Amino acid sequence: MSTSAPAGRRSVLGSKDRVKTAVAAGLGTSVENYDFIAYGTASALYFGAVFFPESDRFVGTLLSFATLAVGFVMRPLGGAIGGYFADKVGRKPVLVTAMLVMGAATFLIGALPTYEQVGALAPILLVALRMLQGLAFGAEWGGAITMAYEHAPWHRRGMYAAIPQSGNPLGIALASGVFAWSDTLDGNWQWRTPFLLSAVLVIVALIVRSRLTESPEFKEAQASGKTEKNPLLATLAGDWRGIVRVIALRVVESFAYYSTATYLLNYITERHPDLRPVALSAITAASVLAMAVTFLAGALTDRIGRRPIYITACTAAILFAFPMYLLTNSARPALVVTVFIIGIGLIHASLTGTQGSLLTEQFRTATRTSGASLGYQVAAAIGGFAPLLAAALVGAFGWPGAALLYLGAALIGLVGILATKETWGRQERERVLRLVAEEGHAQIAAGTPVNAVLPPSPGSR
């Protein structure tokens, strides 16, 4: 009996565009992260003086991080809007639109007048553009992940969903590397240049994404009438538990990054200005490592399940909360580099590598992008306040306040993953591998070249 995919049904071996889609999703995600992270880096290093010069140093830092947090507040709205249209109209249109909005907002930030030039209008315009960034970034993630996930072979969905996630550290590495270079420029070009250069990346990503095909899983649901009239309301009504799980799982990852790459960078450079080039270079190096670790973590989840890796990473974050500041306080360059390598290159990367499949599998196809995006971006909005909260806590209690904040987020993540059922357990893996083998043999028997790829996952309901 032939077990090859019936006509009109997606193959367990994935679509023919699976690799192109995953790479395009990763490229777009890297550009979105470059744009979004560039703002965080500029907030830590420049914006306090450029847009809030009449404040004292500490208040200027708080105001700068407050504008950073505004973008995060907008991300749930972006996730809700993007998820709604991705589940109702398609994944591809959302990806292209989000890229356009993010690119335009980022370029305009680089062209903004300073407080010295136009007074209070400068920070107002900055906040408005940051809000647009938040909307676009919120809409981006869910569409990119679901496209890669739904095009992928079923038995390797963890690996394919990790490819867009690997775009996160790539964007971070690009942003950090450009800022490390622009730090050698004169005056305002130090912070303007990274924003203006993003236009080149956006154009390349748009060209690649415009050539993608729509998700086969979405097209199947659409053809069979299984899409929701209002995906967002359906998600809130029927999948709210999944949203809560995603929020808990995502909080630790969001705090792990922004407490390290944004607040810790500011913490180090304010106390030891001579270490700023070291810290920026360390973030870049850690991000390069994170690209590989993110991909490997996703691939490993296909072999052993999603939960073990996430539990390990959350536990590592708990154990790292206080040592990260103790090592940093030494002001020794080698130890500063080590902190960023561990915090970003290992802990954060292991979390992001697992999230692509783990969070997606909490929802069915018809509400997948809405549910995963909303939960993911609500948690991101919370995590966006990490630098602001850390700065306030350090002002009140010294560095242990920031360490306790990091520890608290890690504990939330650990509780979240312990309360989440395994979506890719042994029985499911074995079932899918049988389907893959059967369809592969059927294609060989029919003389059709076999797609050397992946299977339907537990989240495919």
CSV table of C-alpha atoms in Angstrom, one decimal:
chain,number,residue,atom,x,y,z
A,1,MET,CA,0.0,0.0,0.0
A,2,SER,CA,1.4,3.4,-1.0
A,3,THR,CA,1.9,5.7,1.9
A,4,SER,CA,3.1,8.7,-0.1
A,5,ALA,CA,1.3,11.9,0.6
A,6,PRO,CA,-2.1,12.1,-1.1
A,7,ALA,CA,-2.7,14.6,-3.8
A,8,GLY,CA,-3.2,18.0,-2.3
A,9,ARG,CA,-1.8,16.9,1.1
A,10,ARG,CA,1.6,18.0,2.4
A,11,SER,CA,4.4,15.5,2.5
A,12,VAL,CA,5.9,14.3,5.8
A,13,LEU,CA,9.3,14.9,4.1
A,14,GLY,CA,8.6,18.6,3.8
A,15,SER,CA,8.0,21.0,0.9
A,16,LYS,CA,10.5,21.4,-1.9
A,17,ASP,CA,11.1,25.0,-0.7
A,18,ARG,CA,11.9,24.0,2.8
A,19,VAL,CA,15.5,25.0,2.8
A,20,LYS,CA,15.0,28.2,0.9
A,21,THR,CA,12.1,29.2,3.2
A,22,ALA,CA,14.1,28.5,6.4
A,23,VAL,CA,17.1,30.5,5.1
A,24,ALA,CA,14.9,33.4,4.0
A,25,ALA,CA,13.1,33.4,7.3
A,26,GLY,CA,16.4,33.4,9.1
A,27,LEU,CA,17.8,36.2,6.9
A,28,GLY,CA,14.7,38.4,7.5
A,29,THR,CA,14.8,37.6,11.3
A,30,SER,CA,18.5,38.7,11.4
A,31,VAL,CA,17.6,42.0,9.8
A,32,GLU,CA,14.7,42.6,12.1
A,33,ASN,CA,17.0,41.8,15.1
A,34,TYR,CA,19.7,44.0,13.8
A,35,ASP,CA,17.3,46.9,13.6
A,36,PHE,CA,15.7,46.2,17.0
A,37,ILE,CA,19.0,45.5,18.8
A,38,ALA,CA,20.7,48.5,17.3
A,39,TYR,CA,18.3,50.6,19.3
A,40,GLY,CA,19.1,48.7,22.5
A,41,THR,CA,22.8,49.2,22.0
A,42,ALA,CA,22.4,52.9,21.2
A,43,SER,CA,20.2,53.3,24.3
A,44,ALA,CA,22.9,51.8,26.4
A,45,LEU,CA,25.7,53.9,24.9
A,46,TYR,CA,24.4,57.1,23.3
A,47,PHE,CA,20.8,58.1,23.6
A,48,GLY,CA,20.9,59.2,27.3
A,49,ALA,CA,23.2,62.1,26.2
A,50,VAL,CA,21.9,62.7,22.7
A,51,PHE,CA,18.1,62.9,23.5
A,52,PHE,CA,18.0,63.7,27.3
A,53,PRO,CA,21.0,66.0,27.9
A,54,GLU,CA,19.4,68.1,30.5
A,55,SER,CA,19.0,65.2,32.9
A,56,ASP,CA,21.7,64.0,35.2
A,57,ARG,CA,23.6,60.9,34.2
A,58,PHE,CA,21.5,58.3,36.1
A,59,VAL,CA,18.1,59.8,35.1
A,60,GLY,CA,19.3,60.1,31.5
A,61,THR,CA,20.1,56.4,31.5
A,62,LEU,CA,16.6,55.6,33.0
A,63,LEU,CA,14.9,57.7,30.3
A,64,SER,CA,16.9,56.1,27.6
A,65,PHE,CA,15.9,52.6,28.7
A,66,ALA,CA,12.3,53.8,29.1
A,67,THR,CA,12.2,54.6,25.4
A,68,LEU,CA,13.7,51.2,24.7
A,69,ALA,CA,10.9,49.6,26.7
A,70,VAL,CA,8.3,51.5,24.7
A,71,GLY,CA,9.1,49.3,21.7
A,72,PHE,CA,8.5,46.2,23.7
A,73,VAL,CA,5.2,47.5,24.9
A,74,MET,CA,4.1,47.7,21.3
A,75,ARG,CA,5.3,44.2,20.4
A,76,PRO,CA,2.1,42.3,21.8
A,77,LEU,CA,0.0,44.6,19.6
A,78,GLY,CA,2.2,43.8,16.6
A,79,GLY,CA,2.1,40.1,17.5
A,80,ALA,CA,-1.7,40.2,17.7
A,81,ILE,CA,-2.1,42.0,14.4
A,82,GLY,CA,0.6,40.0,12.6
A,83,GLY,CA,-0.7,36.7,14.0
A,84,TYR,CA,-4.3,37.5,13.0
A,85,PHE,CA,-3.4,38.2,9.4
A,86,ALA,CA,-0.9,35.3,9.2
A,87,ASP,CA,-3.6,32.8,10.3
A,88,LYS,CA,-6.3,34.4,8.2
A,89,VAL,CA,-4.6,35.7,5.0
A,90,GLY,CA,-1.3,33.9,5.0
A,91,ARG,CA,2.2,33.9,6.5
A,92,LYS,CA,4.1,35.5,3.6
A,93,PRO,CA,2.3,38.9,3.3
A,94,VAL,CA,2.9,39.5,7.0
A,95,LEU,CA,6.6,38.8,6.6
A,96,VAL,CA,7.0,41.3,3.8
A,97,THR,CA,5.0,44.0,5.4
A,98,ALA,CA,6.7,43.7,8.8
A,99,MET,CA,10.1,44.0,7.0
A,100,LEU,CA,9.1,47.2,5.2
A,101,VAL,CA,7.8,48.9,8.4
A,102,MET,CA,10.8,47.9,10.4
A,103,GLY,CA,13.3,49.1,7.8
A,104,ALA,CA,11.7,52.4,7.3
A,105,ALA,CA,11.5,53.1,11.1
A,106,THR,CA,15.1,52.1,11.7
A,107,PHE,CA,16.4,54.3,8.8
A,108,LEU,CA,14.5,57.3,10.1
A,109,ILE,CA,15.9,56.9,13.6
A,110,GLY,CA,19.4,57.3,12.1
A,111,ALA,CA,18.2,60.5,10.5
A,112,LEU,CA,16.6,62.1,13.6
A,113,PRO,CA,17.6,65.5,14.9
A,114,THR,CA,19.1,65.6,18.4
A,115,TYR,CA,17.8,67.3,21.5
A,116,GLU,CA,20.4,70.0,21.0
A,117,GLN,CA,18.9,70.7,17.5
A,118,VAL,CA,15.1,70.6,18.1
A,119,GLY,CA,14.6,70.3,21.8
A,120,ALA,CA,11.8,68.1,23.1
A,121,LEU,CA,10.6,67.2,19.6
A,122,ALA,CA,13.7,64.9,19.3
A,123,PRO,CA,12.7,62.4,22.0
A,124,ILE,CA,9.1,62.5,20.9
A,125,LEU,CA,10.0,61.5,17.4
A,126,LEU,CA,12.4,58.9,18.8
A,127,VAL,CA,9.5,57.3,20.8
A,128,ALA,CA,7.2,57.4,17.8
A,129,LEU,CA,9.7,55.5,15.6
A,130,ARG,CA,10.4,53.1,18.4
A,131,MET,CA,6.7,52.3,18.6
A,132,LEU,CA,6.7,51.5,14.9
A,133,GLN,CA,9.7,49.2,15.4
A,134,GLY,CA,7.9,47.4,18.1
A,135,LEU,CA,4.8,46.8,16.0
A,136,ALA,CA,6.9,45.5,13.1
A,137,PHE,CA,9.1,43.3,15.3
A,138,GLY,CA,6.0,41.9,17.0
A,139,ALA,CA,4.5,40.9,13.7
A,140,GLU,CA,7.6,39.4,12.3
A,141,TRP,CA,8.5,36.5,14.6
A,142,GLY,CA,5.4,34.3,14.4
A,143,GLY,CA,5.2,34.4,10.6
A,144,ALA,CA,8.9,33.6,10.2
A,145,ILE,CA,8.9,30.6,12.6
A,146,THR,CA,5.6,29.1,11.3
A,147,MET,CA,6.8,29.4,7.7
A,148,ALA,CA,10.0,27.5,8.5
A,149,TYR,CA,8.2,25.0,10.7
A,150,GLU,CA,5.4,24.2,8.3
A,151,HIS,CA,7.6,23.8,5.2
A,152,ALA,CA,10.0,21.5,7.2
A,153,PRO,CA,10.2,17.7,7.2
A,154,TRP,CA,8.3,16.5,10.2
A,155,HIS,CA,11.2,14.7,12.0
A,156,ARG,CA,13.4,17.7,11.8
A,157,ARG,CA,11.1,20.5,12.6
A,158,GLY,CA,13.1,21.5,15.6
A,159,MET,CA,16.2,22.0,13.4
A,160,TYR,CA,14.4,23.9,10.7
A,161,ALA,CA,12.5,26.2,13.2
A,162,ALA,CA,15.9,26.9,14.8
A,163,ILE,CA,17.2,28.4,11.5
A,164,PRO,CA,15.1,31.6,11.8
A,165,GLN,CA,16.0,31.7,15.5
A,166,SER,CA,19.7,31.6,14.5
A,167,GLY,CA,18.9,34.8,12.6
A,168,ASN,CA,18.5,36.5,16.1
A,169,PRO,CA,22.2,36.2,17.1
A,170,LEU,CA,23.3,36.9,13.5
A,171,GLY,CA,21.4,40.2,13.7
A,172,ILE,CA,22.9,40.9,17.1
A,173,ALA,CA,26.4,40.1,15.9
A,174,LEU,CA,25.9,42.4,12.9
A,175,ALA,CA,24.6,45.3,15.1
A,176,SER,CA,27.3,44.8,17.7
A,177,GLY,CA,30.0,44.6,15.1
A,178,VAL,CA,28.8,47.7,13.3
A,179,PHE,CA,28.6,49.6,16.6
A,180,ALA,CA,32.1,48.5,17.5
A,181,TRP,CA,33.3,49.9,14.2
A,182,SER,CA,31.2,53.1,14.3
A,183,ASP,CA,32.5,53.8,17.8
A,184,THR,CA,35.7,54.9,15.9
A,185,LEU,CA,33.8,57.6,14.0
A,186,ASP,CA,33.3,61.2,15.0
A,187,GLY,CA,30.4,62.8,16.8
A,188,ASN,CA,26.8,61.7,16.1
A,189,TRP,CA,28.0,59.4,13.2
A,190,GLN,CA,28.9,56.9,16.0
A,191,TRP,CA,25.2,56.1,16.6
A,192,ARG,CA,23.6,57.3,13.3
A,193,THR,CA,25.7,55.0,10.9
A,194,PRO,CA,24.4,51.6,12.2
A,195,PHE,CA,20.7,52.8,11.7
A,196,LEU,CA,21.3,54.2,8.2
A,197,LEU,CA,23.2,51.1,7.0
A,198,SER,CA,20.2,48.9,7.9
A,199,ALA,CA,18.6,50.0,4.6
A,200,VAL,CA,21.0,47.8,2.7
A,201,LEU,CA,20.1,44.7,4.7
A,202,VAL,CA,16.3,45.4,4.4
A,203,ILE,CA,16.5,45.6,0.7
A,204,VAL,CA,18.3,42.3,0.4
A,205,ALA,CA,15.9,40.6,2.8
A,206,LEU,CA,12.8,42.0,1.0
A,207,ILE,CA,14.0,40.6,-2.3
A,208,VAL,CA,14.6,37.1,-0.8
A,209,ARG,CA,11.2,37.0,1.0
A,210,SER,CA,9.2,38.2,-1.9
A,211,ARG,CA,10.1,35.0,-3.7
A,212,LEU,CA,8.9,32.6,-1.1
A,213,THR,CA,5.9,30.3,-1.5
A,214,GLU,CA,3.1,30.2,1.1
A,215,SER,CA,3.1,27.7,3.9
A,216,PRO,CA,1.7,24.3,2.6
A,217,GLU,CA,0.1,23.6,5.9
A,218,PHE,CA,-1.7,27.0,5.9
A,219,LYS,CA,-2.8,26.4,2.3
A,220,GLU,CA,-4.2,23.0,3.2
A,221,ALA,CA,-6.1,24.4,6.2
A,222,GLN,CA,-7.4,27.2,3.9
A,223,ALA,CA,-8.5,24.8,1.2
A,224,SER,CA,-10.3,22.5,3.7
A,225,GLY,CA,-12.1,25.4,5.4
A,226,LYS,CA,-10.3,24.9,8.7
A,227,THR,CA,-9.1,28.4,9.1
A,228,GLU,CA,-10.7,30.6,11.8
A,229,LYS,CA,-13.0,33.5,11.0
A,230,ASN,CA,-11.2,35.5,13.8
A,231,PRO,CA,-8.0,33.6,14.7
A,232,LEU,CA,-7.1,36.0,17.6
A,233,LEU,CA,-10.4,35.6,19.4
A,234,ALA,CA,-10.4,31.8,18.8
A,235,THR,CA,-6.9,31.7,20.3
A,236,LEU,CA,-7.9,33.7,23.4
A,237,ALA,CA,-11.0,31.6,23.9
A,238,GLY,CA,-9.6,28.2,23.2
A,239,ASP,CA,-5.9,28.3,23.5
A,240,TRP,CA,-5.3,30.8,26.4
A,241,ARG,CA,-3.5,28.1,28.4
A,242,GLY,CA,-1.0,27.8,25.6
A,243,ILE,CA,-0.5,31.6,25.6
A,244,VAL,CA,0.3,31.5,29.3
A,245,ARG,CA,2.8,28.7,28.9
A,246,VAL,CA,4.5,30.6,26.1
A,247,ILE,CA,4.8,33.7,28.2
A,248,ALA,CA,6.4,31.8,31.1
A,249,LEU,CA,8.8,30.0,28.7
A,250,ARG,CA,9.7,33.2,26.9
A,251,VAL,CA,10.2,35.5,29.9
A,252,VAL,CA,13.5,33.8,30.9
A,253,GLU,CA,14.9,34.0,27.4
A,254,SER,CA,14.0,37.7,27.0
A,255,PHE,CA,15.4,38.7,30.4
A,256,ALA,CA,18.5,36.5,29.8
A,257,TYR,CA,19.3,38.6,26.7
A,258,TYR,CA,18.4,42.1,27.7
A,259,SER,CA,19.8,41.9,31.2
A,260,THR,CA,23.1,40.9,29.6
A,261,ALA,CA,23.5,42.5,26.2
A,262,THR,CA,21.8,45.8,27.1
A,263,TYR,CA,21.9,46.4,30.8
A,264,LEU,CA,25.2,44.7,31.6
A,265,LEU,CA,26.8,46.5,28.7
A,266,ASN,CA,25.7,49.8,30.2
A,267,TYR,CA,26.7,48.7,33.7
A,268,ILE,CA,30.2,47.9,32.5
A,269,THR,CA,30.8,51.0,30.4
A,270,GLU,CA,29.6,53.4,33.0
A,271,ARG,CA,31.9,52.0,35.6
A,272,HIS,CA,34.8,51.1,33.3
A,273,PRO,CA,34.6,53.2,30.1
A,274,ASP,CA,37.9,51.7,28.8
A,275,LEU,CA,36.2,48.3,28.7
A,276,ARG,CA,33.5,49.4,26.2
A,277,PRO,CA,35.3,48.1,23.1
A,278,VAL,CA,36.0,44.8,24.9
A,279,ALA,CA,32.3,44.5,25.9
A,280,LEU,CA,31.1,45.3,22.4
A,281,SER,CA,33.5,42.8,20.9
A,282,ALA,CA,32.5,40.2,23.4
A,283,ILE,CA,28.8,40.6,22.5
A,284,THR,CA,29.7,40.2,18.9
A,285,ALA,CA,31.8,37.1,19.5
A,286,ALA,CA,29.1,35.6,21.8
A,287,SER,CA,26.5,36.2,19.1
A,288,VAL,CA,28.6,34.4,16.5
A,289,LEU,CA,28.9,31.4,18.8
A,290,ALA,CA,25.1,31.7,19.5
A,291,MET,CA,24.3,31.2,15.8
A,292,ALA,CA,25.8,27.7,16.0
A,293,VAL,CA,24.5,26.8,19.4
A,294,THR,CA,21.0,27.9,18.5
A,295,PHE,CA,21.0,25.7,15.4
A,296,LEU,CA,22.5,22.7,17.3
A,297,ALA,CA,20.0,23.1,20.1
A,298,GLY,CA,17.1,23.0,17.7
A,299,ALA,CA,18.6,19.9,15.9
A,300,LEU,CA,19.1,18.2,19.3
A,301,THR,CA,15.5,18.6,20.2
A,302,ASP,CA,14.6,16.5,17.3
A,303,ARG,CA,16.6,13.6,18.8
A,304,ILE,CA,15.8,13.9,22.6
A,305,GLY,CA,12.7,16.2,22.8
A,306,ARG,CA,12.2,19.8,23.6
A,307,ARG,CA,11.9,19.8,27.4
A,308,PRO,CA,15.4,18.5,28.4
A,309,ILE,CA,17.3,21.3,26.7
A,310,TYR,CA,15.0,24.0,28.0
A,311,ILE,CA,15.2,22.6,31.6
A,312,THR,CA,19.0,22.5,31.4
A,313,ALA,CA,19.2,26.1,30.1
A,314,CYS,CA,16.9,27.5,32.7
A,315,THR,CA,18.9,25.8,35.4
A,316,ALA,CA,22.1,27.2,34.0
A,317,ALA,CA,20.6,30.7,34.1
A,318,ILE,CA,19.6,30.3,37.8
A,319,LEU,CA,23.2,29.3,38.6
A,320,PHE,CA,24.7,32.1,36.5
A,321,ALA,CA,22.7,35.0,38.0
A,322,PHE,CA,25.2,36.1,40.7
A,323,PRO,CA,28.5,34.9,39.1
A,324,MET,CA,27.8,37.1,36.0
A,325,TYR,CA,28.1,40.2,38.2
A,326,LEU,CA,30.9,38.9,40.4
A,327,LEU,CA,33.0,38.2,37.3
A,328,THR,CA,32.1,41.5,35.7
A,329,ASN,CA,33.0,43.5,38.8
A,330,SER,CA,36.5,42.3,38.6
A,331,ALA,CA,37.0,44.6,35.5
A,332,ARG,CA,39.3,42.0,34.0
A,333,PRO,CA,38.7,41.9,30.2
A,334,ALA,CA,39.0,38.1,29.9
A,335,LEU,CA,36.3,37.6,32.6
A,336,VAL,CA,34.0,40.2,31.0
A,337,VAL,CA,34.3,38.3,27.7
A,338,THR,CA,33.6,35.0,29.5
A,339,VAL,CA,30.4,36.5,31.0
A,340,PHE,CA,29.0,37.4,27.6
A,341,ILE,CA,30.0,34.1,26.0
A,342,ILE,CA,28.2,32.1,28.7
A,343,GLY,CA,25.2,34.4,29.0
A,344,ILE,CA,24.5,35.0,25.3
A,345,GLY,CA,26.5,32.3,23.4
A,346,LEU,CA,25.4,29.4,25.5
A,347,ILE,CA,22.4,30.0,27.9
A,348,HIS,CA,20.4,32.4,25.7
A,349,ALA,CA,21.2,30.5,22.5
A,350,SER,CA,20.0,27.2,24.0
A,351,LEU,CA,16.7,28.7,24.9
A,352,THR,CA,16.1,30.3,21.5
A,353,GLY,CA,17.2,27.2,19.7
A,354,THR,CA,14.5,25.2,21.5
A,355,GLN,CA,11.8,27.9,21.3
A,356,GLY,CA,11.1,27.7,17.5
A,357,SER,CA,9.5,24.3,17.7
A,358,LEU,CA,8.5,24.2,21.4
A,359,LEU,CA,6.4,27.4,21.4
A,360,THR,CA,4.9,26.7,17.9
A,361,GLU,CA,3.8,23.2,19.0
A,362,GLN,CA,1.6,24.6,21.7
A,363,PHE,CA,-1.1,25.5,19.1
A,364,ARG,CA,-3.0,24.0,16.2
A,365,THR,CA,-2.5,25.2,12.6
A,366,ALA,CA,-5.5,27.5,12.5
A,367,THR,CA,-4.3,29.6,15.5
A,368,ARG,CA,-0.6,28.8,15.5
A,369,THR,CA,0.8,32.2,14.5
A,370,SER,CA,-1.7,34.1,16.6
A,371,GLY,CA,-1.1,32.1,19.8
A,372,ALA,CA,2.6,31.8,19.5
A,373,SER,CA,3.1,35.4,18.5
A,374,LEU,CA,0.9,36.8,21.2
A,375,GLY,CA,2.5,34.8,24.0
A,376,TYR,CA,6.0,35.4,22.7
A,377,GLN,CA,5.5,39.2,22.3
A,378,VAL,CA,3.7,39.7,25.7
A,379,ALA,CA,6.7,38.1,27.3
A,380,ALA,CA,9.0,40.2,25.2
A,381,ALA,CA,7.2,43.3,26.4
A,382,ILE,CA,7.9,42.2,30.0
A,383,GLY,CA,11.5,41.4,29.2
A,384,GLY,CA,11.9,44.8,27.5
A,385,PHE,CA,11.7,46.4,30.9
A,386,ALA,CA,14.7,44.3,32.1
A,387,PRO,CA,17.3,47.1,31.6
A,388,LEU,CA,15.1,49.7,33.2
A,389,LEU,CA,14.3,47.5,36.1
A,390,ALA,CA,17.9,46.4,36.5
A,391,ALA,CA,19.1,50.0,36.5
A,392,ALA,CA,16.5,51.0,39.1
A,393,LEU,CA,17.3,48.0,41.3
A,394,VAL,CA,21.1,48.7,41.1
A,395,GLY,CA,20.4,52.3,42.0
A,396,ALA,CA,18.6,51.1,45.1
A,397,PHE,CA,20.4,47.9,46.1
A,398,GLY,CA,23.6,47.8,44.1
A,399,TRP,CA,24.5,45.0,41.7
A,400,PRO,CA,22.7,42.2,43.7
A,401,GLY,CA,19.4,43.8,42.7
A,402,ALA,CA,20.1,43.2,39.0
A,403,ALA,CA,21.3,39.6,39.8
A,404,LEU,CA,18.1,38.9,41.7
A,405,LEU,CA,16.0,40.2,38.7
A,406,TYR,CA,17.8,37.8,36.4
A,407,LEU,CA,17.4,34.9,38.9
A,408,GLY,CA,13.7,35.6,39.2
A,409,ALA,CA,13.1,35.4,35.4
A,410,ALA,CA,15.1,32.2,35.2
A,411,LEU,CA,12.9,30.6,38.0
A,412,ILE,CA,9.8,31.6,36.1
A,413,GLY,CA,11.1,29.9,33.0
A,414,LEU,CA,12.0,26.7,34.9
A,415,VAL,CA,8.5,26.6,36.4
A,416,GLY,CA,7.0,27.1,33.0
A,417,ILE,CA,8.9,24.3,31.3
A,418,LEU,CA,8.2,21.9,34.2
A,419,ALA,CA,4.5,22.6,33.8
A,420,THR,CA,4.6,22.1,30.0
A,421,LYS,CA,4.1,18.7,28.5
A,422,GLU,CA,6.6,17.3,26.1
A,423,THR,CA,5.5,18.0,22.5
A,424,TRP,CA,8.0,15.7,20.9
A,425,GLY,CA,8.3,12.7,23.1
A,426,ARG,CA,9.7,9.3,22.2
A,427,GLN,CA,6.5,7.7,21.0
A,428,GLU,CA,5.8,10.7,18.7
A,429,ARG,CA,9.3,10.7,17.3
A,430,GLU,CA,9.0,6.9,16.5
A,431,ARG,CA,5.6,7.4,14.9
A,432,VAL,CA,6.9,10.2,12.7
A,433,LEU,CA,10.1,8.3,11.7
A,434,ARG,CA,7.9,5.4,10.6
A,435,LEU,CA,5.9,7.8,8.4
A,436,VAL,CA,9.0,9.3,7.0
A,437,ALA,CA,10.5,5.9,6.1
A,438,GLU,CA,7.3,4.7,4.6
A,439,GLU,CA,6.9,7.8,2.4
A,440,GLY,CA,10.5,7.6,1.4
A,441,HIS,CA,10.2,4.0,0.3
A,442,ALA,CA,7.0,4.8,-1.6
A,443,GLN,CA,8.8,7.6,-3.5
A,444,ILE,CA,11.7,5.3,-4.3
A,445,ALA,CA,9.3,2.6,-5.6
A,446,ALA,CA,7.6,5.2,-7.7
A,447,GLY,CA,10.9,6.4,-9.1
A,448,THR,CA,10.6,9.8,-7.5
A,449,PRO,CA,13.7,11.4,-5.9
A,450,VAL,CA,13.3,11.3,-2.2
A,451,ASN,CA,13.3,14.6,-0.3
A,452,ALA,CA,16.1,14.2,2.3
A,453,VAL,CA,14.3,16.1,5.0
A,454,LEU,CA,11.6,16.2,7.8
A,455,PRO,CA,8.0,15.2,9.4
A,456,PRO,CA,4.6,16.4,11.0
A,457,SER,CA,5.1,17.3,14.5
A,458,PRO,CA,3.1,17.0,17.7
A,459,GLY,CA,1.8,20.5,17.1
A,460,SER,CA,0.3,19.6,13.8
A,461,ARG,CA,-3.3,19.0,14.8
